[in-house]
Amino acid sequence: MDKRQFLYIFFLLLLLPSCGSKKKVVLPSDFKGPKELSRLYGVRITPEDNIYLYNEGAKWLGVPHKMGGGTKRGVDCSGFVAIIFREVYGKQLSRSSADMLKYNCRKVSRANLREGDLVFFRTGGKGKKNVPNHVGIYLKNGRFIHTSTSRGVMVSSLSEPYYLRAWLTGGRVK
């Protein structure tokens, strides 16, 4: 069985009721498959990945940046992260990147990042040097999803020079 057949069977099994249970997993009508999500994110989505995280993030790709925003008409970085965490993990996070790091996370090094960890940056401007003013959600292979002030919700690489300079820490939500 090749990987493509395996993924097809894996997602088909998600739709079937579990042993003897009358409960059926119903995927939303806008649910994207692993092939489409892989294309959107530029990483290969596998059965080990949290496809719900990738699918929810994909619904927001391209939404413009709006300071203080929290809707598809405009969202800022911390609002986006808070919405995704509420929808995917059922967790309520603080509304600012600084408070997310301070109250909702334990620090994690870049080398130990896992899917769903938060990534924190200090992107310039005024304020304390070690206090983040930007946050995103780590995906895999050095890529993260976040809200850019110039391009809205997008996927970027931690290895881009801008993010290497601005990096503060990773955070694992408690």
mmCIF file of C-alpha atoms in Angstrom:
data_model
loop_
_atom_site.group_PDB
_atom_site.id
_atom_site.type_symbol
_atom_site.label_atom_id
_atom_site.label_comp_id
_atom_site.label_asym_id
_atom_site.label_seq_id
_atom_site.Cartn_x
_atom_site.Cartn_y
_atom_site.Cartn_z
ATOM 1 C CA MET A 1 0.000 0.000 0.000
ATOM 2 C CA ASP A 2 1.487 3.349 -0.982
ATOM 3 C CA LYS A 3 1.225 6.508 1.134
ATOM 4 C CA ARG A 4 -1.562 7.967 -0.984
ATOM 5 C CA GLN A 5 -3.720 4.885 -0.456
ATOM 6 C CA PHE A 6 -2.873 4.954 3.257
ATOM 7 C CA LEU A 7 -4.007 8.599 3.575
ATOM 8 C CA TYR A 8 -7.225 7.843 1.698
ATOM 9 C CA ILE A 9 -8.017 4.924 4.004
ATOM 10 C CA PHE A 10 -7.026 6.952 7.079
ATOM 11 C CA PHE A 11 -9.421 9.788 6.251
ATOM 12 C CA LEU A 12 -12.135 7.351 5.217
ATOM 13 C CA LEU A 13 -11.855 5.711 8.640
ATOM 14 C CA LEU A 14 -12.385 9.114 10.256
ATOM 15 C CA LEU A 15 -15.793 9.174 8.651
ATOM 16 C CA LEU A 16 -16.828 5.704 9.814
ATOM 17 C CA PRO A 17 -18.360 5.106 13.228
ATOM 18 C CA SER A 18 -16.063 3.520 15.775
ATOM 19 C CA CYS A 19 -16.603 -0.090 16.924
ATOM 20 C CA GLY A 20 -20.211 -0.507 17.932
ATOM 21 C CA SER A 21 -20.680 3.213 18.478
ATOM 22 C CA LYS A 22 -23.554 5.058 16.878
ATOM 23 C CA LYS A 23 -21.496 8.229 17.023
ATOM 24 C CA LYS A 24 -20.191 9.317 13.640
ATOM 25 C CA VAL A 25 -17.429 11.828 13.049
ATOM 26 C CA VAL A 26 -18.758 14.423 10.642
ATOM 27 C CA LEU A 27 -16.248 16.660 8.951
ATOM 28 C CA PRO A 28 -17.257 20.241 8.152
ATOM 29 C CA SER A 29 -18.306 20.938 4.571
ATOM 30 C CA ASP A 30 -15.288 23.227 4.112
ATOM 31 C CA PHE A 31 -12.841 20.568 5.318
ATOM 32 C CA LYS A 32 -9.841 20.361 3.022
ATOM 33 C CA GLY A 33 -8.014 17.103 2.367
ATOM 34 C CA PRO A 34 -4.320 16.541 3.086
ATOM 35 C CA LYS A 35 -3.312 17.137 -0.532
ATOM 36 C CA GLU A 36 -4.922 20.588 -0.666
ATOM 37 C CA LEU A 37 -3.612 21.501 2.801
ATOM 38 C CA SER A 38 -0.103 20.386 1.832
ATOM 39 C CA ARG A 39 -0.255 22.693 -1.185
ATOM 40 C CA LEU A 40 -1.526 25.644 0.853
ATOM 41 C CA TYR A 41 1.087 25.292 3.590
ATOM 42 C CA GLY A 42 4.071 24.157 1.578
ATOM 43 C CA VAL A 43 4.593 21.154 3.865
ATOM 44 C CA ARG A 44 3.515 17.556 3.498
ATOM 45 C CA ILE A 45 0.540 16.796 5.741
ATOM 46 C CA THR A 46 0.602 13.259 7.149
ATOM 47 C CA PRO A 47 -1.767 11.248 9.381
ATOM 48 C CA GLU A 48 0.452 12.181 12.352
ATOM 49 C CA ASP A 49 -0.331 15.887 11.869
ATOM 50 C CA ASN A 50 -3.260 17.673 13.474
ATOM 51 C CA ILE A 51 -5.312 18.134 10.319
ATOM 52 C CA TYR A 52 -7.866 20.183 12.266
ATOM 53 C CA LEU A 53 -5.167 22.771 13.046
ATOM 54 C CA TYR A 54 -4.174 22.982 9.390
ATOM 55 C CA ASN A 55 -7.765 23.102 8.193
ATOM 56 C CA GLU A 56 -8.799 25.836 10.643
ATOM 57 C CA GLY A 57 -5.723 27.891 9.779
ATOM 58 C CA ALA A 58 -6.454 27.501 6.064
ATOM 59 C CA LYS A 59 -9.851 29.142 6.563
ATOM 60 C CA TRP A 60 -8.007 32.295 7.664
ATOM 61 C CA LEU A 61 -5.240 32.474 5.046
ATOM 62 C CA GLY A 62 -5.309 35.886 3.388
ATOM 63 C CA VAL A 63 -7.527 37.568 6.007
ATOM 64 C CA PRO A 64 -6.141 41.110 6.344
ATOM 65 C CA HIS A 65 -4.390 42.436 9.436
ATOM 66 C CA LYS A 66 -6.424 44.738 11.663
ATOM 67 C CA MET A 67 -5.059 45.838 15.025
ATOM 68 C CA GLY A 68 -7.443 44.593 17.711
ATOM 69 C CA GLY A 69 -9.459 42.647 15.132
ATOM 70 C CA GLY A 70 -10.860 39.201 15.691
ATOM 71 C CA THR A 71 -12.999 38.428 12.646
ATOM 72 C CA LYS A 72 -12.514 37.371 9.034
ATOM 73 C CA ARG A 73 -12.798 41.057 8.113
ATOM 74 C CA GLY A 74 -9.520 41.680 9.925
ATOM 75 C CA VAL A 75 -7.488 40.089 12.708
ATOM 76 C CA ASP A 76 -4.252 40.781 14.553
ATOM 77 C CA CYS A 77 -1.661 38.169 15.500
ATOM 78 C CA SER A 78 -2.809 37.454 19.053
ATOM 79 C CA GLY A 79 -6.472 37.490 18.059
ATOM 80 C CA PHE A 80 -5.778 34.961 15.324
ATOM 81 C CA VAL A 81 -3.835 32.666 17.670
ATOM 82 C CA ALA A 82 -6.538 32.916 20.361
ATOM 83 C CA ILE A 83 -9.290 32.059 17.847
ATOM 84 C CA ILE A 84 -7.406 29.065 16.425
ATOM 85 C CA PHE A 85 -6.665 27.701 19.904
ATOM 86 C CA ARG A 86 -10.284 28.074 20.967
ATOM 87 C CA GLU A 87 -11.557 26.348 17.807
ATOM 88 C CA VAL A 88 -8.972 23.565 17.550
ATOM 89 C CA TYR A 89 -7.976 22.851 21.150
ATOM 90 C CA GLY A 90 -10.897 24.305 23.119
ATOM 91 C CA LYS A 91 -8.485 26.489 25.115
ATOM 92 C CA GLN A 92 -8.982 30.123 26.037
ATOM 93 C CA LEU A 93 -5.778 32.158 25.678
ATOM 94 C CA SER A 94 -4.946 35.675 26.776
ATOM 95 C CA ARG A 95 -5.536 38.382 24.173
ATOM 96 C CA SER A 96 -1.999 39.818 23.882
ATOM 97 C CA SER A 97 1.160 38.042 22.790
ATOM 98 C CA ALA A 98 2.960 39.191 25.970
ATOM 99 C CA ASP A 99 0.196 37.787 28.188
ATOM 100 C CA MET A 100 0.050 34.541 26.199
ATOM 101 C CA LEU A 101 3.717 33.969 26.943
ATOM 102 C CA LYS A 102 3.442 35.097 30.562
ATOM 103 C CA TYR A 103 0.232 33.303 31.580
ATOM 104 C CA ASN A 104 -0.556 30.539 29.080
ATOM 105 C CA CYS A 105 2.794 28.994 28.105
ATOM 106 C CA ARG A 106 5.976 27.476 29.333
ATOM 107 C CA LYS A 107 9.017 28.409 27.289
ATOM 108 C CA VAL A 108 10.356 25.974 24.705
ATOM 109 C CA SER A 109 13.534 26.282 22.662
ATOM 110 C CA ARG A 110 13.376 26.540 18.893
ATOM 111 C CA ALA A 111 14.982 23.092 18.635
ATOM 112 C CA ASN A 112 12.157 21.527 20.691
ATOM 113 C CA LEU A 113 9.163 23.094 18.935
ATOM 114 C CA ARG A 114 6.215 20.830 18.213
ATOM 115 C CA GLU A 115 3.138 21.334 16.096
ATOM 116 C CA GLY A 116 0.759 23.711 17.884
ATOM 117 C CA ASP A 117 3.445 25.447 19.956
ATOM 118 C CA LEU A 118 3.436 29.216 19.900
ATOM 119 C CA VAL A 119 6.346 31.206 18.496
ATOM 120 C CA PHE A 120 7.080 34.633 19.946
ATOM 121 C CA PHE A 121 8.945 37.548 18.405
ATOM 122 C CA ARG A 122 10.011 41.095 19.228
ATOM 123 C CA THR A 123 9.546 42.827 15.888
ATOM 124 C CA GLY A 124 10.880 46.267 16.732
ATOM 125 C CA GLY A 125 9.086 49.285 17.969
ATOM 126 C CA LYS A 126 9.099 50.597 21.486
ATOM 127 C CA GLY A 127 8.734 48.481 24.563
ATOM 128 C CA LYS A 128 10.716 46.062 26.673
ATOM 129 C CA LYS A 129 13.383 44.138 24.810
ATOM 130 C CA ASN A 130 12.336 40.650 25.983
ATOM 131 C CA VAL A 131 8.578 41.141 25.768
ATOM 132 C CA PRO A 132 6.948 39.760 22.606
ATOM 133 C CA ASN A 133 4.807 41.902 20.355
ATOM 134 C CA HIS A 134 4.153 39.205 17.743
ATOM 135 C CA VAL A 135 2.987 35.582 17.979
ATOM 136 C CA GLY A 136 2.254 32.741 15.592
ATOM 137 C CA ILE A 137 1.530 29.003 15.702
ATOM 138 C CA TYR A 138 4.273 26.545 14.826
ATOM 139 C CA LEU A 139 3.323 23.960 12.221
ATOM 140 C CA LYS A 140 6.282 21.803 11.185
ATOM 141 C CA ASN A 141 9.520 21.933 9.216
ATOM 142 C CA GLY A 142 10.306 25.408 10.520
ATOM 143 C CA ARG A 143 7.028 26.884 9.268
ATOM 144 C CA PHE A 144 4.462 28.831 11.255
ATOM 145 C CA ILE A 145 1.144 30.550 10.602
ATOM 146 C CA HIS A 146 0.581 34.096 11.783
ATOM 147 C CA THR A 147 -0.883 37.468 10.867
ATOM 148 C CA SER A 148 1.502 39.791 9.065
ATOM 149 C CA THR A 149 0.730 43.514 9.141
ATOM 150 C CA SER A 150 1.422 43.760 5.413
ATOM 151 C CA ARG A 151 0.057 40.465 4.060
ATOM 152 C CA GLY A 152 -2.530 39.304 6.596
ATOM 153 C CA VAL A 153 -2.756 35.684 7.724
ATOM 154 C CA MET A 154 0.037 33.748 6.072
ATOM 155 C CA VAL A 155 2.620 31.002 6.511
ATOM 156 C CA SER A 156 6.266 31.969 7.028
ATOM 157 C CA SER A 157 9.551 30.250 7.803
ATOM 158 C CA LEU A 158 11.465 30.654 11.044
ATOM 159 C CA SER A 159 14.653 30.659 8.961
ATOM 160 C CA GLU A 160 13.768 33.921 7.188
ATOM 161 C CA PRO A 161 16.316 36.561 8.286
ATOM 162 C CA TYR A 162 13.595 38.840 9.660
ATOM 163 C CA TYR A 163 12.246 36.145 11.992
ATOM 164 C CA LEU A 164 15.728 34.961 12.958
ATOM 165 C CA ARG A 165 16.525 38.500 14.172
ATOM 166 C CA ALA A 166 13.167 38.966 15.892
ATOM 167 C CA TRP A 167 12.984 35.516 17.566
ATOM 168 C CA LEU A 168 12.358 35.492 21.330
ATOM 169 C CA THR A 169 11.176 32.020 22.314
ATOM 170 C CA GLY A 170 8.754 29.205 21.703
ATOM 171 C CA GLY A 171 5.913 28.502 24.069
ATOM 172 C CA ARG A 172 4.018 25.314 24.825
ATOM 173 C CA VAL A 173 0.463 26.060 25.942
ATOM 174 C CA LYS A 174 -0.232 24.683 29.429
#
